[in-house]
Short mmCIF file of C-alpha atoms in Angstrom, two decimals:
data_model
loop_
_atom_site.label_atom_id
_atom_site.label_comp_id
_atom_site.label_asym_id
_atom_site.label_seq_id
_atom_site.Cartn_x
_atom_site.Cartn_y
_atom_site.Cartn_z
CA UNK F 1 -38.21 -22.63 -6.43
CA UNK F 2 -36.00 -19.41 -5.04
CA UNK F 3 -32.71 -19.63 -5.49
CA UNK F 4 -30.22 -17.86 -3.03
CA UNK F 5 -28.32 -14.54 -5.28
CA UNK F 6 -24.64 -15.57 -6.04
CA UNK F 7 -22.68 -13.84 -3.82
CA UNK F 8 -19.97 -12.39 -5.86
CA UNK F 9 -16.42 -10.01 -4.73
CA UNK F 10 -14.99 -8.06 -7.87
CA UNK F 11 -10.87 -7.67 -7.83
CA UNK F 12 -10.69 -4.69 -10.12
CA UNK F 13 -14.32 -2.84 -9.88
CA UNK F 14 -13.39 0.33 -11.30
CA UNK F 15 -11.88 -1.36 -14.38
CA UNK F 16 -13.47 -2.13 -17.45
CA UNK F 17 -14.17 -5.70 -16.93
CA UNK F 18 -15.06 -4.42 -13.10
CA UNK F 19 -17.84 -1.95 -14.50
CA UNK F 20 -19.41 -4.15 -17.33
CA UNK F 21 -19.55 -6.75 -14.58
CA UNK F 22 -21.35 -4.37 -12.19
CA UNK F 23 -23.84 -3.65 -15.30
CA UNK F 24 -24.88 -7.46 -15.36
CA UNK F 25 -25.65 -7.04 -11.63
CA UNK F 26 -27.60 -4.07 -12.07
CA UNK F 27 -29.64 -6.07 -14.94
CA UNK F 28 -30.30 -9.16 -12.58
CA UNK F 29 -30.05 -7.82 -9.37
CA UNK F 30 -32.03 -10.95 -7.95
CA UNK F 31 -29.43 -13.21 -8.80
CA UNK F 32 -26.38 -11.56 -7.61
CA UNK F 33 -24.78 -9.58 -4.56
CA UNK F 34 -22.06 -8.18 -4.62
CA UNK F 35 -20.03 -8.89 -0.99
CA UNK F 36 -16.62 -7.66 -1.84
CA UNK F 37 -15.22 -4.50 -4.03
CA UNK F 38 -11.00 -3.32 -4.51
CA UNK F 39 -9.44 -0.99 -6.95
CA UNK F 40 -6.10 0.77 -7.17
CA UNK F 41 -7.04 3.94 -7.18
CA UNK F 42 -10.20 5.25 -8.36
CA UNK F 43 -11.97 6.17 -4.81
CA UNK F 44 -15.08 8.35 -6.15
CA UNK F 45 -15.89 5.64 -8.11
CA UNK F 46 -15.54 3.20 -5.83
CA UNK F 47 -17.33 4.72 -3.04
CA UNK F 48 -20.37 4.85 -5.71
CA UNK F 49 -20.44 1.54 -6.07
CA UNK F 50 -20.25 0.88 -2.50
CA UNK F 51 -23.29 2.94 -1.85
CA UNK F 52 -25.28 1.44 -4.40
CA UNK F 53 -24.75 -1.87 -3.97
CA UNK F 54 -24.56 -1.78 -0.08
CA UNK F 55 -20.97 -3.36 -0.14
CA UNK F 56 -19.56 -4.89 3.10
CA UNK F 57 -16.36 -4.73 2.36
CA UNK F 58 -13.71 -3.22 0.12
CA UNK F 59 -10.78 -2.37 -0.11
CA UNK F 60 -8.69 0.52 -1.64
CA UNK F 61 -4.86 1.55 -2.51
CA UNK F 62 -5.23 5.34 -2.54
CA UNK F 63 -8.15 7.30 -0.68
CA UNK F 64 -6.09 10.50 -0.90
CA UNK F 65 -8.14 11.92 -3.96
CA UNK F 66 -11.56 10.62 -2.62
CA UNK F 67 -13.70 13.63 -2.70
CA UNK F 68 -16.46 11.61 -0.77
CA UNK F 69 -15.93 9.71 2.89
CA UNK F 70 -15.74 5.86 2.81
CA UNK F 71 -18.91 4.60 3.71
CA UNK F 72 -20.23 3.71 6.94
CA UNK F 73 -21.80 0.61 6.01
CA UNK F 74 -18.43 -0.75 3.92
CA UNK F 75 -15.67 -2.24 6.36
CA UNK F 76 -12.75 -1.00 4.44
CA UNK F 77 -10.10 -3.56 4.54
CA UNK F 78 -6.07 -2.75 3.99
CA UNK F 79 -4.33 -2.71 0.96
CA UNK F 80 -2.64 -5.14 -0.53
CA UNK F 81 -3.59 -7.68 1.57
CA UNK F 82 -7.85 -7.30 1.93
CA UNK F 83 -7.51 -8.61 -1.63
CA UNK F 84 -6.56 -11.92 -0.64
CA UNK F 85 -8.89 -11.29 2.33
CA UNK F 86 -11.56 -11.09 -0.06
CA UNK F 87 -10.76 -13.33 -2.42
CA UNK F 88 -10.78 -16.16 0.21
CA UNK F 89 -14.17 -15.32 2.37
CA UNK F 90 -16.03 -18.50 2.78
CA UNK F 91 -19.21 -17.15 1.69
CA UNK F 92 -18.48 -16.27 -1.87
CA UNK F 93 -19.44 -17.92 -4.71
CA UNK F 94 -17.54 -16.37 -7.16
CA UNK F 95 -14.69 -14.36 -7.17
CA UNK F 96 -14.01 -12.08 -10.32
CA UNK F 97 -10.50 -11.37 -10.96
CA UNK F 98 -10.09 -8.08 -13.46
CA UNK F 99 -6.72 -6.48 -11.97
CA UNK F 100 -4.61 -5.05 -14.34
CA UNK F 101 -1.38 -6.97 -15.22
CA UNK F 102 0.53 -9.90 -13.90
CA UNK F 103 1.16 -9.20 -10.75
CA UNK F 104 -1.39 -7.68 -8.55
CA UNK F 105 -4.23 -10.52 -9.00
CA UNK F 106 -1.63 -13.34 -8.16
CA UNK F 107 -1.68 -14.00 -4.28
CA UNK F 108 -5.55 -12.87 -4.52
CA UNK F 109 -6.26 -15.58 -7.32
CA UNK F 110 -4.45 -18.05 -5.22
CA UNK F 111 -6.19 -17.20 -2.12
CA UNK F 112 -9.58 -17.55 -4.22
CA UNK F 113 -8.48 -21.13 -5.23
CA UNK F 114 -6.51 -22.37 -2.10
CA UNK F 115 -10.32 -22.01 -0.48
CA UNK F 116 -12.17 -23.50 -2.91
CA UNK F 117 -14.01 -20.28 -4.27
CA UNK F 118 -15.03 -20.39 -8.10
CA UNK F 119 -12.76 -17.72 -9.96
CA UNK F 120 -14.21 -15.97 -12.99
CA UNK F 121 -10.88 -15.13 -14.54
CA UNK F 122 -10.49 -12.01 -16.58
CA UNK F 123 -6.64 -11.33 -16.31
CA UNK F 124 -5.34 -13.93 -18.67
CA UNK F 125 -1.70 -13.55 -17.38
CA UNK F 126 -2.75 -15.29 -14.27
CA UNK F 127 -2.66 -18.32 -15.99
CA UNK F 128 0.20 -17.42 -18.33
CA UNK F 129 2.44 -16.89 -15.72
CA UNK F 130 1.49 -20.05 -13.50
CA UNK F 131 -1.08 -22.00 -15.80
CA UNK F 132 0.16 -25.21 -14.70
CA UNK F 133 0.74 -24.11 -10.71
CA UNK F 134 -3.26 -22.91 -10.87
CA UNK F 135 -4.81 -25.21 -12.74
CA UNK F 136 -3.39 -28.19 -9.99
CA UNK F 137 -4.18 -25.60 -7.22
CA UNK F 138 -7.91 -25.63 -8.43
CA UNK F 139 -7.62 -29.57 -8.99
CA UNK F 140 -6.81 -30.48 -5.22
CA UNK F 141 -9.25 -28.00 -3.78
CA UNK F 142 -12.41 -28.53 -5.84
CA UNK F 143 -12.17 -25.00 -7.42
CA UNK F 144 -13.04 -23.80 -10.98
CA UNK F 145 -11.77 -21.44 -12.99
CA UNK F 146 -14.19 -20.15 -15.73
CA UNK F 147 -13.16 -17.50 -18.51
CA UNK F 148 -14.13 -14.20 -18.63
CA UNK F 149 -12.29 -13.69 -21.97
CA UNK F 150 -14.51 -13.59 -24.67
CA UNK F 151 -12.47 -15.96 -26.53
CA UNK F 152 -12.05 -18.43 -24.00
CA UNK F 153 -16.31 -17.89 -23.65
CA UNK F 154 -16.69 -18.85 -26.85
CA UNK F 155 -14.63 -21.89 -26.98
CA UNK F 156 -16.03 -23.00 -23.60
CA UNK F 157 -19.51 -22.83 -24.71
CA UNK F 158 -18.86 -24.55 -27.99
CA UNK F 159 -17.07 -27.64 -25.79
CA UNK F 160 -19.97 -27.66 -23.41
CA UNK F 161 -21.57 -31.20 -24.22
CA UNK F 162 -18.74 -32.33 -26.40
CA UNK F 163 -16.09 -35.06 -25.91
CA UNK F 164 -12.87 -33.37 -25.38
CA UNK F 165 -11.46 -36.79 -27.29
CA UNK F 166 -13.40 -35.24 -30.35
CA UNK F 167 -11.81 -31.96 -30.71
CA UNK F 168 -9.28 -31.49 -33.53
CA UNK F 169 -8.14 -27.95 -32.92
CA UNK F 170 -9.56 -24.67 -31.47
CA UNK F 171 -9.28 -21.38 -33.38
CA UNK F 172 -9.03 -18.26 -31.29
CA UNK F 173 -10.52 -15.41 -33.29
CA UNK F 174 -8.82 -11.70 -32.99
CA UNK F 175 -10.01 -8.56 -35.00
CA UNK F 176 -6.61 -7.54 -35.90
CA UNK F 177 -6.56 -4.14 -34.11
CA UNK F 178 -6.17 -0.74 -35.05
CA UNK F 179 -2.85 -1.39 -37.07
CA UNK F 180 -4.28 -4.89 -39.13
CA UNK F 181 -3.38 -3.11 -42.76
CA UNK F 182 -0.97 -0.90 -41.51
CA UNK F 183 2.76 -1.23 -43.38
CA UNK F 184 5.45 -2.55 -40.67
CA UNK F 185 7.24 0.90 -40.69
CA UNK F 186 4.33 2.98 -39.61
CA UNK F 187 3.56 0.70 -37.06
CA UNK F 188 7.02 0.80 -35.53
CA UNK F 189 6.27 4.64 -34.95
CA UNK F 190 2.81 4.55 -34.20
CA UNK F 191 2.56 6.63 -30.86
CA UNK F 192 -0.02 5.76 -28.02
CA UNK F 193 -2.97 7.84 -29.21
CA UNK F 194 -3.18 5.57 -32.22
CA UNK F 195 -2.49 2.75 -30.39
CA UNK F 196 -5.77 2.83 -28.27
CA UNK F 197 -8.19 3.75 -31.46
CA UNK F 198 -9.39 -0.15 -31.24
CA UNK F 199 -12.14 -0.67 -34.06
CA UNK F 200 -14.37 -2.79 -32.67
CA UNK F 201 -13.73 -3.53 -28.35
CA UNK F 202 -13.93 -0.92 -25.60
CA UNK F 203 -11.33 -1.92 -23.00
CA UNK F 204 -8.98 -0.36 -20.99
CA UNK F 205 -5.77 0.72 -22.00
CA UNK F 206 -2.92 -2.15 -21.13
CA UNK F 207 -5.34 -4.66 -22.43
CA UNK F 208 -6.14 -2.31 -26.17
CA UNK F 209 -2.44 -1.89 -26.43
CA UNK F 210 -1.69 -5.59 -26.00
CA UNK F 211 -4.41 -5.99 -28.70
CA UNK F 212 -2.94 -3.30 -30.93
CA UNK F 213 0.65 -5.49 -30.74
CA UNK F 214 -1.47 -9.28 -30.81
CA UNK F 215 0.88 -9.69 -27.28
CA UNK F 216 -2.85 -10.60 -25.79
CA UNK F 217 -3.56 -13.03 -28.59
CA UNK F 218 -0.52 -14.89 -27.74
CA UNK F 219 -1.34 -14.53 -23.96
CA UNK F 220 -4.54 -15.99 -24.70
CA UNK F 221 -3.68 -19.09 -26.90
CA UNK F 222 -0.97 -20.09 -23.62
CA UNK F 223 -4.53 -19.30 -21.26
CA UNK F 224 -6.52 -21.93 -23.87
CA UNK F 225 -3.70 -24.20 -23.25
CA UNK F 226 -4.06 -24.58 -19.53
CA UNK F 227 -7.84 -23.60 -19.81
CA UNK F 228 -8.69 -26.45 -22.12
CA UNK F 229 -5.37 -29.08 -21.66
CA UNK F 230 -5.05 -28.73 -25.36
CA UNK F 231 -1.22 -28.91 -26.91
CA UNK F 232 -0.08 -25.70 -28.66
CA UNK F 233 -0.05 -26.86 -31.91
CA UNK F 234 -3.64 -27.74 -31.61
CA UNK F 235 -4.70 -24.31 -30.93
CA UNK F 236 -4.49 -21.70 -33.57
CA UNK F 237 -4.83 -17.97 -34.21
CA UNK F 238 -6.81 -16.40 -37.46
CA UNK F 239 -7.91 -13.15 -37.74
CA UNK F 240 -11.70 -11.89 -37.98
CA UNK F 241 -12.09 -8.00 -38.61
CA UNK F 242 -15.87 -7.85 -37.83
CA UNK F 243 -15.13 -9.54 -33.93
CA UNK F 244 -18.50 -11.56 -34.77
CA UNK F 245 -16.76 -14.88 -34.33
CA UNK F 246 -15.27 -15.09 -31.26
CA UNK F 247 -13.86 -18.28 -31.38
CA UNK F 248 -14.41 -21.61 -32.75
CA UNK F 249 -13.70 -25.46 -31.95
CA UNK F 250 -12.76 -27.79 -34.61
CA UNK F 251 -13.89 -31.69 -34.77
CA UNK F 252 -12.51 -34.61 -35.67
CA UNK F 253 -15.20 -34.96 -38.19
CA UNK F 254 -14.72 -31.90 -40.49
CA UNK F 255 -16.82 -30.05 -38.31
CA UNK F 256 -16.62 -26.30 -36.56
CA UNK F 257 -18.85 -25.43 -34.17
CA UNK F 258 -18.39 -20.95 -33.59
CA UNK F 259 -19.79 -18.69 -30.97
CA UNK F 260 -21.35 -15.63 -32.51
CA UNK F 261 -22.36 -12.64 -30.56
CA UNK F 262 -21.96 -8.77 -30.59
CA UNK F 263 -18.46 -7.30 -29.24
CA UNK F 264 -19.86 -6.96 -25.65
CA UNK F 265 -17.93 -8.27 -22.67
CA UNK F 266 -21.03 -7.92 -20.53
CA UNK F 267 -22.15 -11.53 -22.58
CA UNK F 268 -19.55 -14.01 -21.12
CA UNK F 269 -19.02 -12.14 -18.34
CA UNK F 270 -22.96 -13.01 -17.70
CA UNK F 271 -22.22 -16.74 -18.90
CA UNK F 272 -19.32 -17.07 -16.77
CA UNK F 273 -21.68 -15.52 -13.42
CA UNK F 274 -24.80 -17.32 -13.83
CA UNK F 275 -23.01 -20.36 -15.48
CA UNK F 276 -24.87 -23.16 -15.69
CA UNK F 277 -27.97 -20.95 -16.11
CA UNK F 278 -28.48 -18.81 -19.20
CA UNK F 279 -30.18 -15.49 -18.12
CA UNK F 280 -32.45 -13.67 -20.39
CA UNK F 281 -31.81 -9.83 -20.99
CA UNK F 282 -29.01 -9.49 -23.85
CA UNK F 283 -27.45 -6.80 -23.39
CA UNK F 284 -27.17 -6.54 -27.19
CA UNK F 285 -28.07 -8.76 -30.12
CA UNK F 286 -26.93 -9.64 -33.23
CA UNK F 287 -28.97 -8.15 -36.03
CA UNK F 288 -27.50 -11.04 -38.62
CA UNK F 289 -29.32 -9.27 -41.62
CA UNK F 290 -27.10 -6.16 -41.64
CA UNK F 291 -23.49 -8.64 -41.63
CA UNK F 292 -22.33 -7.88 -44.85
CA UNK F 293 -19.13 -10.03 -44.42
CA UNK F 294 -17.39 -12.08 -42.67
CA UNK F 295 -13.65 -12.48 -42.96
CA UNK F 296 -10.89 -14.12 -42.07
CA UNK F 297 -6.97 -13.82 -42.35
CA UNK F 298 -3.58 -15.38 -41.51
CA UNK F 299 -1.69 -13.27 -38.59
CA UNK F 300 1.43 -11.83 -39.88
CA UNK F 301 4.25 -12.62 -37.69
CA UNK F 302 6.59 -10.21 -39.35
CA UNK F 303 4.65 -7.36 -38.57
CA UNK F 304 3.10 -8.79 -35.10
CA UNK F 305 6.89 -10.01 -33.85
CA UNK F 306 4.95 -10.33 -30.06
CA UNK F 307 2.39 -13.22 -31.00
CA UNK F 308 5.29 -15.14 -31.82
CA UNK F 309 6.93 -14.13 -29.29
CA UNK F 310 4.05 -15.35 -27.04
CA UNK F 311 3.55 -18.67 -28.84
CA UNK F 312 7.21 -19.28 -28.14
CA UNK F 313 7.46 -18.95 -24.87
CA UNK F 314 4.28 -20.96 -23.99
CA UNK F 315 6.03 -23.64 -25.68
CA UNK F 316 9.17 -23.24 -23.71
CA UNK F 317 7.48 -23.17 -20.59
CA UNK F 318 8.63 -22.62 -17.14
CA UNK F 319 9.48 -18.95 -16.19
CA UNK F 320 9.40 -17.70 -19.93
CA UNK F 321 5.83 -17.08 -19.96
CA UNK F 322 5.68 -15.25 -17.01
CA UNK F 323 8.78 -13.16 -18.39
CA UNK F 324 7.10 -12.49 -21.07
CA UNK F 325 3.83 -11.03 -19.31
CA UNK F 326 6.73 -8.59 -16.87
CA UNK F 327 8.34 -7.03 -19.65
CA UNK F 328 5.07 -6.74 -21.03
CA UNK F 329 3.90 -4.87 -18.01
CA UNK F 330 5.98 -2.70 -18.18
CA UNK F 331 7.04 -1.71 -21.51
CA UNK F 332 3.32 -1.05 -21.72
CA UNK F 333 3.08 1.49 -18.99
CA UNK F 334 6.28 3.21 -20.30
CA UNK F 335 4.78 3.84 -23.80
CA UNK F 336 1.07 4.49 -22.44
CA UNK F 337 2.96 7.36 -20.60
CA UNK F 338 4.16 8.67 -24.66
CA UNK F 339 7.83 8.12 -23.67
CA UNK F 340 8.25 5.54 -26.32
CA UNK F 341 6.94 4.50 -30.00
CA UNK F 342 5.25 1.10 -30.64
CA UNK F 343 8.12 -0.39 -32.05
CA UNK F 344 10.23 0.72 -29.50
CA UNK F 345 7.94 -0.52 -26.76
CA UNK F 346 8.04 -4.14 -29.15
CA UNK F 347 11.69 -3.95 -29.06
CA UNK F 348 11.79 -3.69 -25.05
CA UNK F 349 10.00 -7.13 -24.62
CA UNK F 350 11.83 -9.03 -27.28
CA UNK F 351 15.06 -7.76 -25.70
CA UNK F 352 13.79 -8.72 -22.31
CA UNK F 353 13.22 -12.12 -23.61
CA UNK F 354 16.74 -12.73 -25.19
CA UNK F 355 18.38 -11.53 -22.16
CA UNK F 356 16.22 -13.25 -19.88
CA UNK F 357 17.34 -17.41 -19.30
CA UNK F 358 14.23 -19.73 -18.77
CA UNK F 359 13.89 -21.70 -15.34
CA UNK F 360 11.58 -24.83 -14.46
CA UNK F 361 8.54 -23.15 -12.90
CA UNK F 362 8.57 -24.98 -9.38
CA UNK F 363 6.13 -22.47 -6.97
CA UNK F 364 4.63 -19.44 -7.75
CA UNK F 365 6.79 -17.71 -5.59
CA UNK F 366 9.24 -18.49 -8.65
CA UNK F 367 6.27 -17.02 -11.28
CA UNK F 368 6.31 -13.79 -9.53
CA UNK F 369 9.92 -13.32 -9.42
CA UNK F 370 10.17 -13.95 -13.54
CA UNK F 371 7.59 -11.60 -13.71
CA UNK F 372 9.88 -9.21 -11.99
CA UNK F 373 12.60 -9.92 -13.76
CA UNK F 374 10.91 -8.85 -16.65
CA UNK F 375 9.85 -5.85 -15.45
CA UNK F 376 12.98 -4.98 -14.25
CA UNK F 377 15.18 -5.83 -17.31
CA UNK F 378 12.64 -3.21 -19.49
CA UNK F 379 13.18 -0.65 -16.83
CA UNK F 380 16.87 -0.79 -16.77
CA UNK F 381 17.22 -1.21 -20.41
CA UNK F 382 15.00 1.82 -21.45
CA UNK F 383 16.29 3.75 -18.75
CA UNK F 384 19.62 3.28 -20.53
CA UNK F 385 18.75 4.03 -23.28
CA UNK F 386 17.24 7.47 -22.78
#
């Protein structure tokens, strides 16, 4: 029997996440179409993808350093708001959310739910700023929200089948970044550059920093939490240099059951697409005779003062998480620009967080503006400090 492609719109196509997931649809091109492209501001590349996946729609920030003309058979839609646009149509099947940050692939993400659209969820601070506000959104509406994270794959496909009454813990897995044996004062002045040299993931840069500080491994056990309606201190972080394991679930019998795959994000973003089908085509396998190891550590909190930071606040609740991810934001984008050293950039979201007081989180409305509050406090304060 035929099955009609998925008809999927991509928030973020010019992205990492955005391209690997175009890759998938250029490997299986039967059993997806792509109906919907944005991006911020990469035009040339957008207009290629446009052209050769004969998108509809689209919709761009900045066309003023397009080298090519939009095309005539894209309807380009305006910008902010043909995300939302997009993300609502009521002929998509899945919507793919890989915007950068905390606050662009809000409303959009919303939208997606509030109609009943299927979100494949790549921007974990969605759900770390409103976890709670989403996941009910999704409940009244019918919706689901599958992970994109590799992480959040893993454990997903390990709890497919399983009891969620069974499940003693889960273990999210992180390689440690490019600073795992480097001595807390070289980190502190670790510039950019060094920063970005990840060992093992190719990602873009907000998300390789955030994985140089742990920040995103703290994001992501709050996204497990709402993901999986697991308390926090059932939900652990150990690190994995050889990014092999990508997560595991414990039992209530003594038992783990791990995810194993090659550090590709093109494999759960696949899973998460054609989920509940498995499509053939790896994209790249596992050659288990040449592991030679593999290990796994404690996080240090002393050196990694941002996981705990993260951890915190998802146990606080309300506003602090979303806080968190706005001075995040944007001590991030300050020292990707080389104005500041890591620590210094560290420094900027703990400060943030101290100054910052914790409110119930009642709408999203009130997500957003804790997110800007963040942002805002990390602005002022380096500002003042320069």
């Amino acid at each position: 029997m035929t099955t009609a492609p998925k008809r999927i719109v991509i928030l973020g196509a010019t992205g990492s996440i955005g391209t690997q997931t175009l890759d998938v649809v250029r490997t299986h091109p039967d059993h997806f179409e792509v109906v919907g492209l944005t991006c911020n501001a990469s035009a040339d590349l957008l207009i290629d993808q446009i052209n050769e996946f004969n998108v509809p729609a689209a919709c761009l920030s900045d066309m003023s350093r397009a080298t090519a003309e939009w095309p005539a058979i894209c309807e380009r839609l305006p910008y902010p708001e043909g995300l939302e646009q997009l993300a609502a149509r009521d002929d998509v099947d899945i919507v793919v959310v890989a915007t950068i940050g905390g606050d662009v692939g809000f409303r959009p993400t919303e939208a997606a739910l509030r109609a009943g659209n299927t979100v494949a969820l790549a921007s974990k601070e969605l759900l770390v700023m409103g976890g709670r506000l989403f996941r009910d959104l999704a409940d009244s509406t019918g919706a689901q929200i599958l992970p994109i994270d590799s992480e959040h794959s893993a454990l997903w496909q390990c709890l497919v089948g399983e009891d969620p009454g069974s499940v003693r813990r889960l273990i999210l897995t992180a390689s440690g970044g490019p600073f795992r044996e480097t001595d807390a004062a070289a980190i502190r002045d670790a510039t950019a550059e060094e920063a970005l040299k990840h060992p093992n993931w190719v990602m873009g840069p907000k998300i390789t920093t955030d994985s140089a500080s742990l920040m995103n491994k703290g994001f992501e056990v709050i996204e497990a939490h709402w993901l999986f309606d697991l308390p926090y201190d059932r939900i652990e972080v150990i690190i994995h240099p050889e990014s092999v394991v990508h997560s595991m679930v414990e039992f209530h019998d003594g038992s783990l059951k791990a995810q194993l795959g090659t550090p590709d994000m093109r494999h759960p973003i696949q899973y998460a697409l054609a989920y509940p089908e498995r499509l053939d085509a790896a994209h790249s396998s596992l050659a288990l005779d040449e592991l030679q190891q593999l290990r796994f550590e404690t996080p240090d909190l002393e050196r990694f003062p941002l996981l705990r930071a993260a951890m915190d606040a998802g146990r606080a609740g309300g506003t602090a998480p979303a806080t968190l991810c706005g001075a995040d934001d944007a001590a991030v984008e300050i020292f990707l620009r080389g104005d500041l050293r890591f620590g210094e950039m560290v420094d900027a979201v703990l400060d943030a967080m101290a100054a910052t007081p914790m409110r119930p989180l009642d709408s999203l409305d009130t997500a957003l503006d804790a997110h800007r509050e963040g942002v805002e406090h990390v602005r002022r304060s380096l500002t003042a400090a320069s």
